[in-house]
Short mmCIF file of C-alpha atoms in Angstrom, two decimals:
data_model
loop_
_atom_site.label_atom_id
_atom_site.label_comp_id
_atom_site.label_asym_id
_atom_site.label_seq_id
_atom_site.Cartn_x
_atom_site.Cartn_y
_atom_site.Cartn_z
CA MET C 1091 98.18 100.00 131.89
CA LYS C 1092 97.23 96.45 130.96
CA LYS C 1093 94.69 97.80 128.45
CA ILE C 1094 97.36 99.61 126.48
CA LEU C 1095 100.26 97.15 126.86
CA LEU C 1096 99.27 94.80 124.05
CA PRO C 1097 98.35 97.59 121.56
CA ALA C 1098 101.61 99.31 122.47
CA MET C 1099 103.59 96.15 121.66
CA VAL C 1100 101.70 95.72 118.40
CA VAL C 1101 102.41 99.30 117.32
CA ALA C 1102 106.01 99.03 118.48
CA GLY C 1103 106.49 95.84 116.51
CA LEU C 1104 104.82 97.09 113.35
CA SER C 1105 106.70 100.37 113.50
CA LEU C 1106 109.90 98.46 112.88
CA LEU C 1107 108.80 97.23 109.45
CA PRO C 1108 111.44 99.11 107.45
CA ILE C 1109 114.58 97.04 108.02
CA ILE C 1110 116.02 98.51 104.86
CA SER C 1111 119.53 98.53 103.60
CA HIS C 1112 120.07 100.69 100.58
CA ALA C 1113 122.86 102.82 102.01
CA GLN C 1114 121.13 105.93 100.70
CA GLY C 1115 123.34 106.30 97.65
CA CYS C 1116 125.89 104.76 95.31
CA VAL C 1117 127.50 102.51 97.94
CA ALA C 1118 124.71 99.93 97.89
CA ILE C 1119 123.92 98.23 94.61
CA ARG C 1120 120.23 98.75 95.13
CA GLN C 1121 117.50 98.94 97.72
CA PHE C 1122 117.30 95.78 99.79
CA SER C 1123 115.44 94.64 102.88
CA GLY C 1124 116.08 91.73 105.18
CA LEU C 1125 113.37 89.26 106.03
CA GLY C 1126 113.15 90.63 109.57
CA ASN C 1127 110.58 93.22 108.56
CA ALA C 1128 107.93 91.16 110.34
CA VAL C 1129 109.52 92.15 113.64
CA GLY C 1130 107.09 92.14 116.55
CA GLN C 1131 104.40 90.40 114.52
CA GLY C 1132 105.40 86.74 114.82
CA ASN C 1133 104.75 86.68 118.57
CA ILE C 1134 101.54 88.69 118.20
CA LEU C 1135 99.97 86.86 115.28
CA GLU C 1136 98.24 83.68 116.26
CA LYS C 1137 98.64 80.45 114.35
CA GLY C 1138 97.01 80.76 110.94
CA GLU C 1139 97.03 84.57 110.82
CA TRP C 1140 98.49 86.70 108.04
CA ASN C 1141 100.14 90.09 107.81
CA ILE C 1142 100.42 92.03 104.56
CA SER C 1143 102.52 95.18 104.36
CA ALA C 1144 103.70 97.65 101.76
CA ASN C 1145 106.84 99.71 102.31
CA TYR C 1146 107.68 102.72 100.09
CA ARG C 1147 111.12 104.34 100.18
CA TYR C 1148 112.69 107.33 98.49
CA PHE C 1149 116.09 109.01 98.60
CA LYS C 1150 118.23 111.36 96.55
CA SER C 1151 122.00 110.90 96.73
CA PHE C 1152 124.27 113.71 95.59
CA ARG C 1153 127.01 114.33 98.19
CA HIS C 1154 130.31 112.74 97.13
CA PHE C 1155 132.61 111.12 99.68
CA ARG C 1156 136.05 109.58 99.30
CA GLY C 1157 136.62 107.81 102.59
CA THR C 1158 134.96 110.06 105.18
CA HIS C 1159 135.97 113.25 103.34
CA GLU C 1160 133.19 115.05 101.49
CA GLU C 1161 134.20 116.50 98.14
CA THR C 1162 132.14 119.67 98.36
CA ASN C 1163 133.60 120.96 95.11
CA ARG C 1164 131.49 118.44 93.16
CA ILE C 1165 128.30 120.33 94.01
CA GLU C 1166 129.97 123.73 93.60
CA ASP C 1167 131.24 122.74 90.14
CA GLY C 1168 127.99 121.07 89.12
CA THR C 1169 129.71 117.73 88.46
CA GLU C 1170 127.92 115.70 91.14
CA VAL C 1171 126.11 112.47 90.27
CA ILE C 1172 122.46 112.52 91.36
CA ASN C 1173 120.65 109.24 92.02
CA ARG C 1174 116.93 109.18 92.78
CA GLN C 1175 115.48 105.88 93.89
CA HIS C 1176 111.87 104.87 94.55
CA GLY C 1177 111.22 101.43 96.00
CA LEU C 1178 108.09 99.50 96.94
CA ASP C 1179 108.28 96.20 98.85
CA ILE C 1180 105.17 94.03 99.19
CA ASN C 1181 105.67 91.74 102.20
CA ILE C 1182 103.43 88.80 103.06
CA SER C 1183 103.99 86.97 106.35
CA TYR C 1184 102.18 84.00 107.88
CA ALA C 1185 102.29 82.55 111.40
CA PHE C 1186 102.61 78.76 111.21
CA SER C 1187 102.56 78.65 115.02
CA GLU C 1188 103.10 80.92 118.00
CA ARG C 1189 106.84 80.87 117.30
CA VAL C 1190 107.36 80.05 113.61
CA TYR C 1191 106.57 82.45 110.77
CA GLY C 1192 107.28 82.64 107.06
CA ILE C 1193 107.62 85.68 104.83
CA VAL C 1194 107.95 86.53 101.15
CA SER C 1195 109.10 89.96 99.96
CA LEU C 1196 108.36 91.23 96.44
CA PRO C 1197 110.35 94.38 95.53
CA PHE C 1198 109.62 96.91 92.78
CA GLN C 1199 111.87 99.82 91.80
CA TYR C 1200 112.09 102.99 89.76
CA ASN C 1201 115.53 104.62 89.57
CA ASP C 1202 117.11 107.48 87.66
CA ARG C 1203 120.70 108.71 87.57
CA SER C 1204 121.80 112.16 86.36
CA SER C 1205 125.46 112.77 85.54
CA LEU C 1206 127.98 114.57 83.33
CA TYR C 1207 130.85 112.08 83.23
CA GLU C 1208 128.76 109.28 81.72
CA HIS C 1209 127.66 111.51 78.82
CA GLY C 1210 130.89 112.89 77.45
CA ARG C 1211 131.42 115.29 80.38
CA THR C 1212 129.85 118.12 78.38
CA GLU C 1213 126.12 117.71 78.96
CA ARG C 1214 124.07 116.36 81.86
CA HIS C 1215 121.71 113.53 80.95
CA THR C 1216 119.70 110.93 82.85
CA THR C 1217 119.63 107.13 82.67
CA TYR C 1218 116.81 104.98 84.04
CA SER C 1219 115.91 101.54 85.36
CA ARG C 1220 112.54 100.23 86.45
CA GLY C 1221 110.90 96.90 87.24
CA PHE C 1222 110.94 93.91 89.59
CA GLY C 1223 113.91 93.45 91.95
CA ASP C 1224 115.42 90.45 93.75
CA MET C 1225 112.71 88.49 95.56
CA ARG C 1226 113.29 87.20 99.11
CA LEU C 1227 111.77 84.15 100.79
CA GLY C 1228 112.44 82.96 104.33
CA ALA C 1229 111.29 81.94 107.78
CA GLY C 1230 111.91 82.93 111.39
CA TYR C 1231 111.70 81.44 114.86
CA TRP C 1232 110.88 83.29 118.09
CA LEU C 1233 113.07 82.02 120.94
CA LEU C 1234 110.50 82.47 123.69
CA SER C 1235 106.84 81.54 124.08
CA GLY C 1236 104.00 81.78 126.57
CA GLU C 1237 104.73 83.49 129.89
CA LYS C 1238 108.41 83.91 129.00
CA ALA C 1239 107.53 86.15 126.05
CA LYS C 1240 105.37 88.62 127.96
CA LYS C 1241 108.16 91.17 128.39
CA GLY C 1242 109.63 90.70 124.96
CA ASN C 1243 111.13 88.28 122.48
CA THR C 1244 113.94 87.68 120.01
CA ALA C 1245 113.71 85.89 116.68
CA ILE C 1246 116.33 84.48 114.37
CA GLY C 1247 115.70 84.01 110.66
CA LEU C 1248 117.05 82.37 107.54
CA GLY C 1249 116.14 83.27 103.98
CA VAL C 1250 117.08 83.14 100.32
CA LYS C 1251 117.46 86.03 97.88
CA PHE C 1252 116.68 85.00 94.32
CA PRO C 1253 118.23 86.74 91.26
CA THR C 1254 114.85 87.80 89.83
CA GLY C 1255 115.83 91.42 89.22
CA ASP C 1256 117.44 92.53 85.96
CA TYR C 1257 121.17 92.87 86.67
CA ALA C 1258 122.02 94.08 83.17
CA ALA C 1259 119.44 96.86 82.74
CA THR C 1260 120.23 99.30 79.95
CA SER C 1261 119.50 102.92 79.10
CA THR C 1262 120.59 105.52 76.53
CA PHE C 1263 123.92 107.29 77.03
CA TYR C 1264 124.74 110.42 75.03
CA ASN C 1265 127.95 111.91 73.55
CA GLN C 1266 129.66 108.53 73.34
CA GLY C 1267 132.91 107.92 71.49
CA ASP C 1268 134.80 110.21 69.14
CA GLU C 1269 131.68 110.96 67.12
CA GLY C 1270 129.55 111.82 70.16
CA VAL C 1271 126.69 109.45 69.32
CA ALA C 1272 123.94 108.02 71.54
CA GLU C 1273 124.44 104.42 72.66
CA VAL C 1274 122.38 101.95 74.65
CA LYS C 1275 124.56 100.51 77.46
CA THR C 1276 124.18 98.96 80.88
CA VAL C 1277 123.34 101.46 83.61
CA ASP C 1278 125.52 102.10 86.65
CA GLN C 1279 125.67 99.42 89.34
CA SER C 1280 123.89 101.70 91.82
CA ILE C 1281 120.63 101.62 89.84
CA GLN C 1282 120.67 98.04 88.58
CA LEU C 1283 117.51 96.16 89.65
CA GLY C 1284 119.34 93.04 90.82
CA ASP C 1285 122.84 91.70 91.43
CA GLY C 1286 122.60 88.37 89.60
CA GLY C 1287 123.42 86.23 92.62
CA THR C 1288 121.50 83.76 94.76
CA GLY C 1289 122.11 84.91 98.32
CA ILE C 1290 121.61 83.59 101.85
CA ILE C 1291 120.03 85.97 104.38
CA LEU C 1292 120.83 85.64 108.10
CA ASP C 1293 118.76 87.95 110.28
CA PHE C 1294 117.54 88.61 113.79
CA GLN C 1295 115.01 90.89 115.45
CA GLY C 1296 113.78 91.65 118.92
CA LEU C 1297 111.48 93.81 121.02
CA TRP C 1298 111.51 94.19 124.82
CA ASN C 1299 109.42 96.19 127.27
CA ILE C 1300 111.76 98.33 129.38
CA GLY C 1301 109.17 99.94 131.63
CA SER C 1302 105.73 101.48 131.23
CA THR C 1303 105.07 101.86 127.49
CA ASN C 1304 108.73 102.09 126.49
CA PHE C 1305 110.29 99.37 124.35
CA TRP C 1306 113.80 98.53 123.21
CA TYR C 1307 114.01 97.23 119.66
CA TYR C 1308 116.84 95.79 117.61
CA ASP C 1309 117.13 94.06 114.25
CA GLY C 1310 119.67 93.35 111.57
CA PHE C 1311 120.69 91.10 108.72
CA TYR C 1312 123.66 89.97 106.69
CA LEU C 1313 123.34 88.94 103.04
CA LEU C 1314 125.84 86.32 101.88
CA ASN C 1315 126.42 86.53 98.12
CA PRO C 1316 128.78 83.66 97.14
CA ARG C 1317 128.84 84.56 93.43
CA GLU C 1318 131.86 86.74 92.67
CA THR C 1319 130.89 88.61 89.47
CA ASN C 1320 127.77 88.62 87.30
CA GLY C 1321 129.18 89.28 83.82
CA THR C 1322 127.57 92.71 83.46
CA PRO C 1323 129.92 95.35 81.97
CA THR C 1324 130.50 98.50 84.02
CA ASN C 1325 131.77 100.61 81.10
CA ARG C 1326 134.72 101.58 83.27
CA ARG C 1327 138.29 101.88 81.93
CA ARG C 1328 140.31 99.88 84.47
CA PRO C 1329 140.49 96.21 83.40
CA ASN C 1330 139.81 94.79 86.85
CA GLU C 1331 136.72 97.04 87.14
CA ALA C 1332 135.20 96.02 83.79
CA ILE C 1333 132.66 93.59 85.32
CA MET C 1334 130.23 94.15 88.19
CA SER C 1335 130.83 92.42 91.52
CA VAL C 1336 128.11 90.60 93.49
CA PRO C 1337 128.79 91.90 97.00
CA ASP C 1338 127.53 91.01 100.45
CA GLN C 1339 125.34 93.54 102.28
CA PHE C 1340 124.46 94.26 105.92
CA ALA C 1341 122.30 96.39 108.21
CA LEU C 1342 121.87 96.87 111.96
CA ARG C 1343 119.28 98.96 113.81
CA THR C 1344 118.46 99.59 117.46
CA GLY C 1345 116.56 102.17 119.46
CA VAL C 1346 113.68 102.94 121.78
CA PHE C 1347 109.95 103.06 121.00
CA ARG C 1348 107.34 104.80 123.15
CA SER C 1349 103.57 104.39 122.98
CA PHE C 1350 101.23 107.11 124.32
CA GLU C 1351 98.47 106.27 126.77
CA LYS C 1352 96.39 109.40 126.05
CA ILE C 1353 96.45 108.95 122.26
CA HIS C 1354 95.55 105.30 121.72
CA GLY C 1355 97.53 103.73 118.87
CA LEU C 1356 100.16 106.47 118.52
CA GLY C 1357 103.85 105.80 119.02
CA VAL C 1358 107.22 107.42 118.36
CA SER C 1359 110.69 105.93 118.07
CA LEU C 1360 114.28 107.10 118.05
CA GLY C 1361 117.24 104.92 117.16
CA GLY C 1362 120.37 104.49 115.16
CA ARG C 1363 121.29 102.38 112.16
CA LEU C 1364 124.41 101.10 110.43
CA GLU C 1365 124.22 99.82 106.85
CA GLY C 1366 126.49 99.19 103.92
CA ILE C 1367 128.61 96.89 101.78
CA PRO C 1368 131.85 95.23 102.99
CA VAL C 1369 135.14 95.47 101.12
CA ARG C 1370 135.38 91.66 100.96
CA ASP C 1371 132.67 88.99 101.06
CA LEU C 1372 132.52 86.37 103.80
CA VAL C 1373 132.04 83.57 101.26
CA GLY C 1374 133.40 83.53 97.71
CA GLY C 1375 135.68 85.97 95.90
CA SER C 1376 135.52 89.76 95.95
CA GLN C 1377 136.79 90.68 92.49
CA GLY C 1378 134.92 92.94 90.08
CA PHE C 1379 133.72 96.49 90.59
CA ARG C 1380 131.88 97.50 93.75
CA ARG C 1381 131.57 100.62 95.88
CA PRO C 1382 132.05 99.41 99.46
CA GLY C 1383 131.30 101.61 102.43
CA TYR C 1384 128.82 102.30 105.17
CA ILE C 1385 126.49 104.91 106.67
CA ILE C 1386 125.65 105.60 110.30
CA SER C 1387 122.31 107.37 110.73
CA VAL C 1388 119.98 108.60 113.45
CA GLU C 1389 116.46 107.32 112.80
CA PRO C 1390 113.35 109.08 114.18
CA GLY C 1391 109.97 107.52 113.47
CA ILE C 1392 106.25 107.77 114.16
CA SER C 1393 103.48 105.21 113.87
CA TYR C 1394 99.72 104.97 114.30
CA MET C 1395 97.53 101.89 114.63
CA LYS C 1396 93.79 101.85 113.87
CA GLY C 1397 92.19 98.48 114.24
CA ASN C 1398 94.28 95.95 112.30
CA VAL C 1399 96.00 98.58 110.12
CA THR C 1400 99.22 100.33 111.12
CA GLY C 1401 101.02 103.16 109.32
CA THR C 1402 104.64 104.07 110.05
CA LEU C 1403 106.98 106.80 108.88
CA ASN C 1404 110.76 106.59 109.44
CA VAL C 1405 113.29 109.21 108.29
CA PRO C 1406 116.91 108.06 108.81
CA ILE C 1407 119.27 111.06 108.72
CA ALA C 1408 122.92 110.42 107.82
CA LEU C 1409 125.50 111.32 110.46
CA TRP C 1410 128.62 109.53 109.17
CA ARG C 1411 129.37 108.42 105.61
CA ASN C 1412 132.43 106.43 104.55
CA ARG C 1413 133.26 105.18 101.06
CA THR C 1414 135.94 102.64 101.91
CA GLN C 1415 138.75 101.56 99.59
CA SER C 1416 137.67 98.59 97.43
CA VAL C 1417 139.68 95.51 96.47
CA THR C 1418 140.22 96.92 92.97
CA ASP C 1419 141.25 100.28 94.47
CA ILE C 1420 143.90 98.46 96.49
CA GLU C 1421 145.06 96.48 93.46
CA ASN C 1422 145.33 99.63 91.34
CA SER C 1423 147.27 101.52 94.02
CA GLN C 1424 151.03 101.82 93.72
CA ALA C 1425 153.74 103.32 95.91
CA GLY C 1426 152.96 107.00 96.25
CA ASP C 1427 149.84 106.69 94.10
CA ILE C 1428 146.84 105.63 96.19
CA VAL C 1429 143.62 104.91 94.32
CA HIS C 1430 140.44 105.48 96.33
CA GLY C 1431 137.12 105.72 94.49
CA ASP C 1432 134.29 107.97 95.58
CA ALA C 1433 130.54 107.49 96.01
CA ALA C 1434 127.51 109.74 96.30
CA PHE C 1435 125.36 109.58 99.44
CA ALA C 1436 122.00 111.00 100.48
CA ASP C 1437 121.32 113.25 103.46
CA TYR C 1438 118.20 111.33 104.48
CA LEU C 1439 115.74 108.63 103.48
CA ILE C 1440 111.94 108.65 103.57
CA SER C 1441 110.36 105.30 104.44
CA PHE C 1442 106.60 104.82 104.79
CA SER C 1443 104.82 101.55 105.54
CA LEU C 1444 101.26 100.30 105.79
CA ALA C 1445 100.64 96.94 107.46
CA TRP C 1446 97.39 94.98 107.61
CA ARG C 1447 97.02 92.19 110.14
CA ILE C 1448 94.45 89.61 109.00
CA PRO C 1449 92.92 87.77 111.98
CA LYS C 1450 92.51 84.01 111.79
CA LYS C 1451 88.74 84.32 112.04
CA ALA C 1452 87.69 86.91 109.52
CA PRO C 1453 84.81 89.18 110.52
CA GLN C 1454 81.42 87.82 109.47
CA LEU C 1455 80.73 90.72 107.16
CA PHE C 1456 78.45 88.90 104.79
CA ASN C 1457 76.20 87.38 107.45
CA SER C 1458 74.57 90.74 108.05
CA LEU C 1459 73.93 91.44 104.35
#
C-alpha cells in the first residue's frame, strides 16, 4: 500500500487540473479557469520544481433556457443559437517552497456562433472570434506541511486576471438594416475573447485520503470584476443593454477519486460542479448587458500517469441549468409584463489535460552521450 500511496496522490492531484468555469454556453462570457488548477501539485513538488500543463476544452451549446424552463421549440423551429468553443490553457507552476507555489495561465480560444436572429432572421450565418484570452497570474499557500500533510492538504490562493483578451472582437453580420447588407460588428458577449476588466481571483483547493486509495477532492474560485461596463456595444435594442457588462464569475467542484493498485498510474473520479455568473457583482456596479445563471453538473473523469507525465479526461454532464433574471431584465419589467432573457447551454463539456512535472534535478541525459 505504501508503494502506491504517493503515486495515487500524484495522479489524484493532477487529475483535478481542469478547474474550469465556462458555464457550457451563453451564460458565461467566455472560458475561464481559476488559478487552482495546480491542485495536488504544490504539496508534491519540491522546492525549485516546475509543472507545465496544457488543458483543452470543447463544448457546443444549443439548448435554450429561460429560468430553469427549456424552450424546446427553439430546436424544433430551427431558431436555436449554436455556440462552439475551443479553448487551450497553458499553465506553468513553480514551487517556491514546500508550501508556496506560483502559477501563470495563458489562454487561447477559437469560437464560432451560428444564429438566425443576428442575420436578419431569414438566413443562418456564423460569426467568429479567435486569439489570446485574459491571462491569469497568482500564487497559493498550502496550510499544512510535513507530517501533518501526509493525509491531505488544503491551499488558498490569490491571483489577478489581466484584460489581455480582445473584448471588442468583430465579425461579419449579414442581412443588416433595411437594405440587407453585410456589416462588420462586435460579436456576441458569449464569444468575446476577454471582458475588459482587471479582476481579483480568490481560490482554494484540497485533497484528502479517505481510506485505501480513495481521495476526497474539492476546489473553487470566485472572480471579482470591479469594472462595471467595458464600452463594447452589444447591438441590442434596449438602451440599458447597449453596452456589455463586466461580471463576476464563480465555480465549485467536489468529488471522490480512486486509484487502482493493479493498474499502476490509473485513476477514476466522480464528482459534481457548480459554475456560473451572479446577477450582481460583489464589488462595483452591475449595469450593462450580461446573461447571469448557473449550471449544476455531474463530472466523471479518468486519468493515467506515466513517469512525470499525467493525462486526464473529464466530461461534466449538465443536470440543472438556470438562466436567472438579470439586473436589466428586472429594470425592463413592468407590472404584468415580466422580462426574462434566455441563454443557450450545452449538454456536456469535454476537457483533456496533459501535465508534465519537471524534477528539480533534471536527468543527466547528456552525460551518457
